[in-house]
Short mmCIF file of C-alpha atoms and ligand atoms in Angstrom, two decimals:
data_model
loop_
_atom_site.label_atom_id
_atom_site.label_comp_id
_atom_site.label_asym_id
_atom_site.label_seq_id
_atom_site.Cartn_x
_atom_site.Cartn_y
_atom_site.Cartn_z
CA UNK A 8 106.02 53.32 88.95
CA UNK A 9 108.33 52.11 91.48
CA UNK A 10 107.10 51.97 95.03
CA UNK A 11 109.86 53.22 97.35
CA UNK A 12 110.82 53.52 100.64
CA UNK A 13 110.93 57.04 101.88
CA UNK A 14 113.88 57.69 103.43
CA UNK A 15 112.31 60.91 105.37
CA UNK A 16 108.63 61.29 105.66
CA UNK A 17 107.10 62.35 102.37
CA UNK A 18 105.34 66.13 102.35
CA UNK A 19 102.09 65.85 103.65
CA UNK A 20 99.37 67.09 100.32
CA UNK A 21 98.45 70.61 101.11
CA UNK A 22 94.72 71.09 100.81
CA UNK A 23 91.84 73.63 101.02
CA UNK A 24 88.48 72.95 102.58
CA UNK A 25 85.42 73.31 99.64
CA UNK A 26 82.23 74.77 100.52
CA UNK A 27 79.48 71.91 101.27
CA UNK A 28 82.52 69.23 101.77
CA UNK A 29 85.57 67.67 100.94
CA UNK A 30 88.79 69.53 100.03
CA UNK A 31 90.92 70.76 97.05
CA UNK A 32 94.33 69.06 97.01
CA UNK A 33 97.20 71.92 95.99
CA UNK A 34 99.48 70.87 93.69
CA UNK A 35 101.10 74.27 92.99
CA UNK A 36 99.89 78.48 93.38
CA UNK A 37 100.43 80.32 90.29
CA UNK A 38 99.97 84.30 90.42
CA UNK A 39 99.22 87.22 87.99
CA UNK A 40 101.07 90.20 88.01
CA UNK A 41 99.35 93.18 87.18
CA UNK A 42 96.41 92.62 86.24
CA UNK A 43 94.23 96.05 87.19
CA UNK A 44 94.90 98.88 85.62
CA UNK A 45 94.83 101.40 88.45
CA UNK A 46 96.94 98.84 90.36
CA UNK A 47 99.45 98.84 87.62
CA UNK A 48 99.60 102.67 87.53
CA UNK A 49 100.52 102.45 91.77
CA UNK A 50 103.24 100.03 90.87
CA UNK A 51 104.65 102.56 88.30
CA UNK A 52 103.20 99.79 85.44
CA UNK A 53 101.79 100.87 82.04
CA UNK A 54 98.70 99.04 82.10
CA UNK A 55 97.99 99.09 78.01
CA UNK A 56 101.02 97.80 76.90
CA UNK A 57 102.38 95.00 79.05
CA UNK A 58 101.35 91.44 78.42
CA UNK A 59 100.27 89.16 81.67
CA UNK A 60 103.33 87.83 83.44
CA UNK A 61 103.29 85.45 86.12
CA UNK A 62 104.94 84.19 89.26
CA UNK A 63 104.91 81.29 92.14
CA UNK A 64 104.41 80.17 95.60
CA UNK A 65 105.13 76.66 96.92
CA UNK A 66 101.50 75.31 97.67
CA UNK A 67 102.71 74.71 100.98
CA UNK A 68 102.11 78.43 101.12
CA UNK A 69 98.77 78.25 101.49
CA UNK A 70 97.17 80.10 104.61
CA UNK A 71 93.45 78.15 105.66
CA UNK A 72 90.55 80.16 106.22
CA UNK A 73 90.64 81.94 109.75
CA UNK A 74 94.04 80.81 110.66
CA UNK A 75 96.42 83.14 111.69
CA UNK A 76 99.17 84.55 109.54
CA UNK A 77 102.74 85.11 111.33
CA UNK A 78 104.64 88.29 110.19
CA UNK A 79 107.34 87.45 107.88
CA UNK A 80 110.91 87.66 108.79
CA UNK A 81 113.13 90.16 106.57
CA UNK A 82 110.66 92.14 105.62
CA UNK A 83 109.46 95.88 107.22
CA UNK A 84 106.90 96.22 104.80
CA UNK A 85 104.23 93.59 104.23
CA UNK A 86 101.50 94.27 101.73
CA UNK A 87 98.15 92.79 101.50
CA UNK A 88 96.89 91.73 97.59
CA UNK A 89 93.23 90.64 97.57
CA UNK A 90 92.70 88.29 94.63
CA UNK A 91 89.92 86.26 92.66
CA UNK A 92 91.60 82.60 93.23
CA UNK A 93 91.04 80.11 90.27
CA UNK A 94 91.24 76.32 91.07
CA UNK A 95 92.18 74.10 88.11
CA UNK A 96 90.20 70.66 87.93
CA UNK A 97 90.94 69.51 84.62
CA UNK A 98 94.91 69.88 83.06
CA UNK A 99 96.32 70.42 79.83
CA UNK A 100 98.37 72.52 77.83
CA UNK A 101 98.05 74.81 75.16
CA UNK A 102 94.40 75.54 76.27
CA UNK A 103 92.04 77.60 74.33
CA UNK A 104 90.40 80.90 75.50
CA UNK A 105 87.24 78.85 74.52
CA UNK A 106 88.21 75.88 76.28
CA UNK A 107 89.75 77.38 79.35
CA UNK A 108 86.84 77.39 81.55
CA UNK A 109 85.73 74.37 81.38
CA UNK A 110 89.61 73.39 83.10
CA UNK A 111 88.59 75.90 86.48
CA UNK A 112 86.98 73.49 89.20
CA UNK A 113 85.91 75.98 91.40
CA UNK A 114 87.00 79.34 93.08
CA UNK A 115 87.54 81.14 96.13
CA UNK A 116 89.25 84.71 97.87
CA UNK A 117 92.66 84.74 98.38
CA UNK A 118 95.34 87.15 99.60
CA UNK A 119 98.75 87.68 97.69
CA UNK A 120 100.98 88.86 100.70
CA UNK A 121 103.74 90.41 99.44
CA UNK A 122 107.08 91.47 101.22
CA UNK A 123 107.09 94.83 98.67
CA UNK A 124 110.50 95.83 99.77
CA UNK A 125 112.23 92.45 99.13
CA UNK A 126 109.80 92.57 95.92
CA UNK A 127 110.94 96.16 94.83
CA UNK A 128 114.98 95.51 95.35
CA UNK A 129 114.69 92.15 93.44
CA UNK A 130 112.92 94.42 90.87
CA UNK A 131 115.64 97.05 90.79
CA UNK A 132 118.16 94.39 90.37
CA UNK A 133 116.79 92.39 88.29
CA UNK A 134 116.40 89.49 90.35
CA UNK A 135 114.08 87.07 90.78
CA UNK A 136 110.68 87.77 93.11
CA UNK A 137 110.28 84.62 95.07
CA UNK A 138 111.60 85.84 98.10
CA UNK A 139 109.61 88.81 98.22
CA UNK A 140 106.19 86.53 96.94
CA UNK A 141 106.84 82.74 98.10
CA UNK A 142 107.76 82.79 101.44
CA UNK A 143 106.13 80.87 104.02
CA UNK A 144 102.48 81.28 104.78
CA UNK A 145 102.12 84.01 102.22
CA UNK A 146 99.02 82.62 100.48
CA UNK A 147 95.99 82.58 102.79
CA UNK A 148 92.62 81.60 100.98
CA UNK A 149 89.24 81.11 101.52
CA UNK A 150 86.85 77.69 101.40
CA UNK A 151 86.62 77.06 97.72
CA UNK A 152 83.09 76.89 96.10
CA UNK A 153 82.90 74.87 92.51
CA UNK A 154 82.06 76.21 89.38
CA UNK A 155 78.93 73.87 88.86
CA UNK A 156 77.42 75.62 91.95
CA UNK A 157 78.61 79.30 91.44
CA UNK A 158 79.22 79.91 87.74
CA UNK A 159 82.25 81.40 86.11
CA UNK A 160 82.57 85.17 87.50
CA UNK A 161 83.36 87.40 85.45
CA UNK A 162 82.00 89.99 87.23
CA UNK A 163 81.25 91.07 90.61
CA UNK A 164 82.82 93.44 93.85
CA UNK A 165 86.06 92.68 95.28
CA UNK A 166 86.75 94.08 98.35
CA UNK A 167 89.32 93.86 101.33
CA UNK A 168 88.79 94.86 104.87
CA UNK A 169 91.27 95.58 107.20
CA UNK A 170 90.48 96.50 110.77
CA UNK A 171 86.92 97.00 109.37
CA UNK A 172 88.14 99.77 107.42
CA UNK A 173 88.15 98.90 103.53
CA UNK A 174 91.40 99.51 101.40
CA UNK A 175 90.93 97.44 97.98
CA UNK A 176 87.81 97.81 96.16
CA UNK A 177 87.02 96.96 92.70
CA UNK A 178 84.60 94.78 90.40
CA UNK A 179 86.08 91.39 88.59
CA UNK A 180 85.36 93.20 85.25
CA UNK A 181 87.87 95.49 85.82
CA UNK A 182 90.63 92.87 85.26
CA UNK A 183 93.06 93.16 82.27
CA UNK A 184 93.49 89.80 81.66
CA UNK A 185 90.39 87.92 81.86
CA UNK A 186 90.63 83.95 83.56
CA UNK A 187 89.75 82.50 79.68
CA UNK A 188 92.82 84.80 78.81
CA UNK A 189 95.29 84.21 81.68
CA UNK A 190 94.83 80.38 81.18
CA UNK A 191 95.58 80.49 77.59
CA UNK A 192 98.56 82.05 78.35
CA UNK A 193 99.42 80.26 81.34
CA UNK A 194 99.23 76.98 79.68
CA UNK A 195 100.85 78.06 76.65
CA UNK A 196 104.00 78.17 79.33
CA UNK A 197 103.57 75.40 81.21
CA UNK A 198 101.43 72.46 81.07
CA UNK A 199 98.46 73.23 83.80
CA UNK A 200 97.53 70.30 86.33
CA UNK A 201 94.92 69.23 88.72
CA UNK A 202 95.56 70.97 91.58
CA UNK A 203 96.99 74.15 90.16
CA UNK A 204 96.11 77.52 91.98
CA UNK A 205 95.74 80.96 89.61
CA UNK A 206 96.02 84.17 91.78
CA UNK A 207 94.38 86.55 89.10
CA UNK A 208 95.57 89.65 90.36
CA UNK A 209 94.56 92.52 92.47
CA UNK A 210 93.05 96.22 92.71
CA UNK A 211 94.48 99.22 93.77
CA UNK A 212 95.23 99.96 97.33
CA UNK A 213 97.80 97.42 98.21
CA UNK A 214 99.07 99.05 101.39
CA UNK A 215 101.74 97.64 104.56
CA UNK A 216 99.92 95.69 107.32
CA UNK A 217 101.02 95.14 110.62
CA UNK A 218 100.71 92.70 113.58
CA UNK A 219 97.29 92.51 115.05
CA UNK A 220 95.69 93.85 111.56
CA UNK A 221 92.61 91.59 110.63
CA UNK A 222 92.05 91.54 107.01
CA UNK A 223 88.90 90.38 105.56
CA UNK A 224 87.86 89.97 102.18
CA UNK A 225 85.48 88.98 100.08
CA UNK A 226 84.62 88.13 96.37
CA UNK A 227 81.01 88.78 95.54
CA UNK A 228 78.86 85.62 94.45
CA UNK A 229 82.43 83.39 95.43
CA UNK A 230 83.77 83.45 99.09
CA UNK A 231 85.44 85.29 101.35
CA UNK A 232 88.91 85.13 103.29
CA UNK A 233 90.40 86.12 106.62
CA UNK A 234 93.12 86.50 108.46
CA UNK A 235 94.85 88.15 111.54
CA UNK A 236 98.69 88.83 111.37
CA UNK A 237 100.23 87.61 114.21
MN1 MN B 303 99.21 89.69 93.32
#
């Protein structure tokens, strides 16, 4: 490959701190939709007949552990979605159900902020969601911990805190779509690289947060993630 000179500075590589050292480099955040029944039924969904979808973030999205998130502009309702987050070590396309795990690095919590009333006219319209799910600092996540230390959940509590208070609560199991499933599908779209982020989807409960809320989540037997809006 050519070597060239940059005629701006080149993006710096976005990347998430991993439990016991080192960091995950992003190369790009994909995200489930609707993957919880009773979540699916809130959104107005039918949860047995609609096949997993997905959508994306720029990975310069990404929110680090304990940093602050700033309220979005054009938005008067911000929604928290508390997600298992898959990190993809190993590429490829076309993956198997059977083969798909053995592509996941690692994992770690994540939140899915969502501006729900961009989200819902884009809907209405028939438009497209990134502005209401890939704006700036709408992905905070948690330190990452790898798959040869934790395992492959497939079960376990996932909760979210705000305030102390908890408003999402559910168990891994519960998911429609499980990770083997999502990246067979995924990859069956696009070809899957190093890097890659899967937001799996999230429980019931999403609700608006506002500025000062501290959300704090946690995935049991994976991480946890927090955040203050700011
Ligand atoms: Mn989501």
């Amino acid at each position: 490959m050519a070597e060239y000179r940059y005629v701006i500075a080149p993006p710096s590589v976005v990347a998430v701190p991993v439990a016991g050292g080192g960091a995950f480099p992003v190369r790009r955040v994909f995200c489930v939709g609707r993957n919880y029944a009773e979540h699916t039924r809130e959104m107005g969904g039918d949860p047995d007949r609609e096949p997993p979808f997905f959508f994306m973030k720029p990975a310069d999205a990404v929110v680090l552990n304990g940093a602050d998130m700033p309220y979005p502009p054009a938005t008067k309702d911000l929604h928290h979605e508390m997600e298992l987050v898959a990190a993809i070590g190993t590429g490829g396309a076309d993956i198997t159900e059977q083969e798909a795990l053995a592509h996941v690095w690692g994992y770690g919590a994540g939140l899915d902020m969502t501006r729900r009333d961009l989200q819902g006219q884009a809907k209405k319209e028939g438009k497209p969601w990134d502005m209401g799910k890939g704006f700036d600092q709408s992905a905070p996540i948690g330190t990452l911990a790898a798959a040869e230390r934790i395992g492959h959940p497939s079960r376990g509590r996932i909760v979210l805190r705000v305030n102390g208070a908890v408003r999402q609560q559910a168990d891994l199991s519960q998911m429609i779509w499980s990770l083997p499933e999502i990246i067979a599908h995924l990859s069956a779209l696009v070809r899957l690289a190093p890097g890659d982020l899967i937001f799996t989807g999230t429980p019931s409960g999403v609700a608006a947060v506002a500025r000062g809320d501290l959300l704090e989540g946690e995935v049991e037997g994976v991480g946890s993630v927090r955040t203050r809006i700011v």
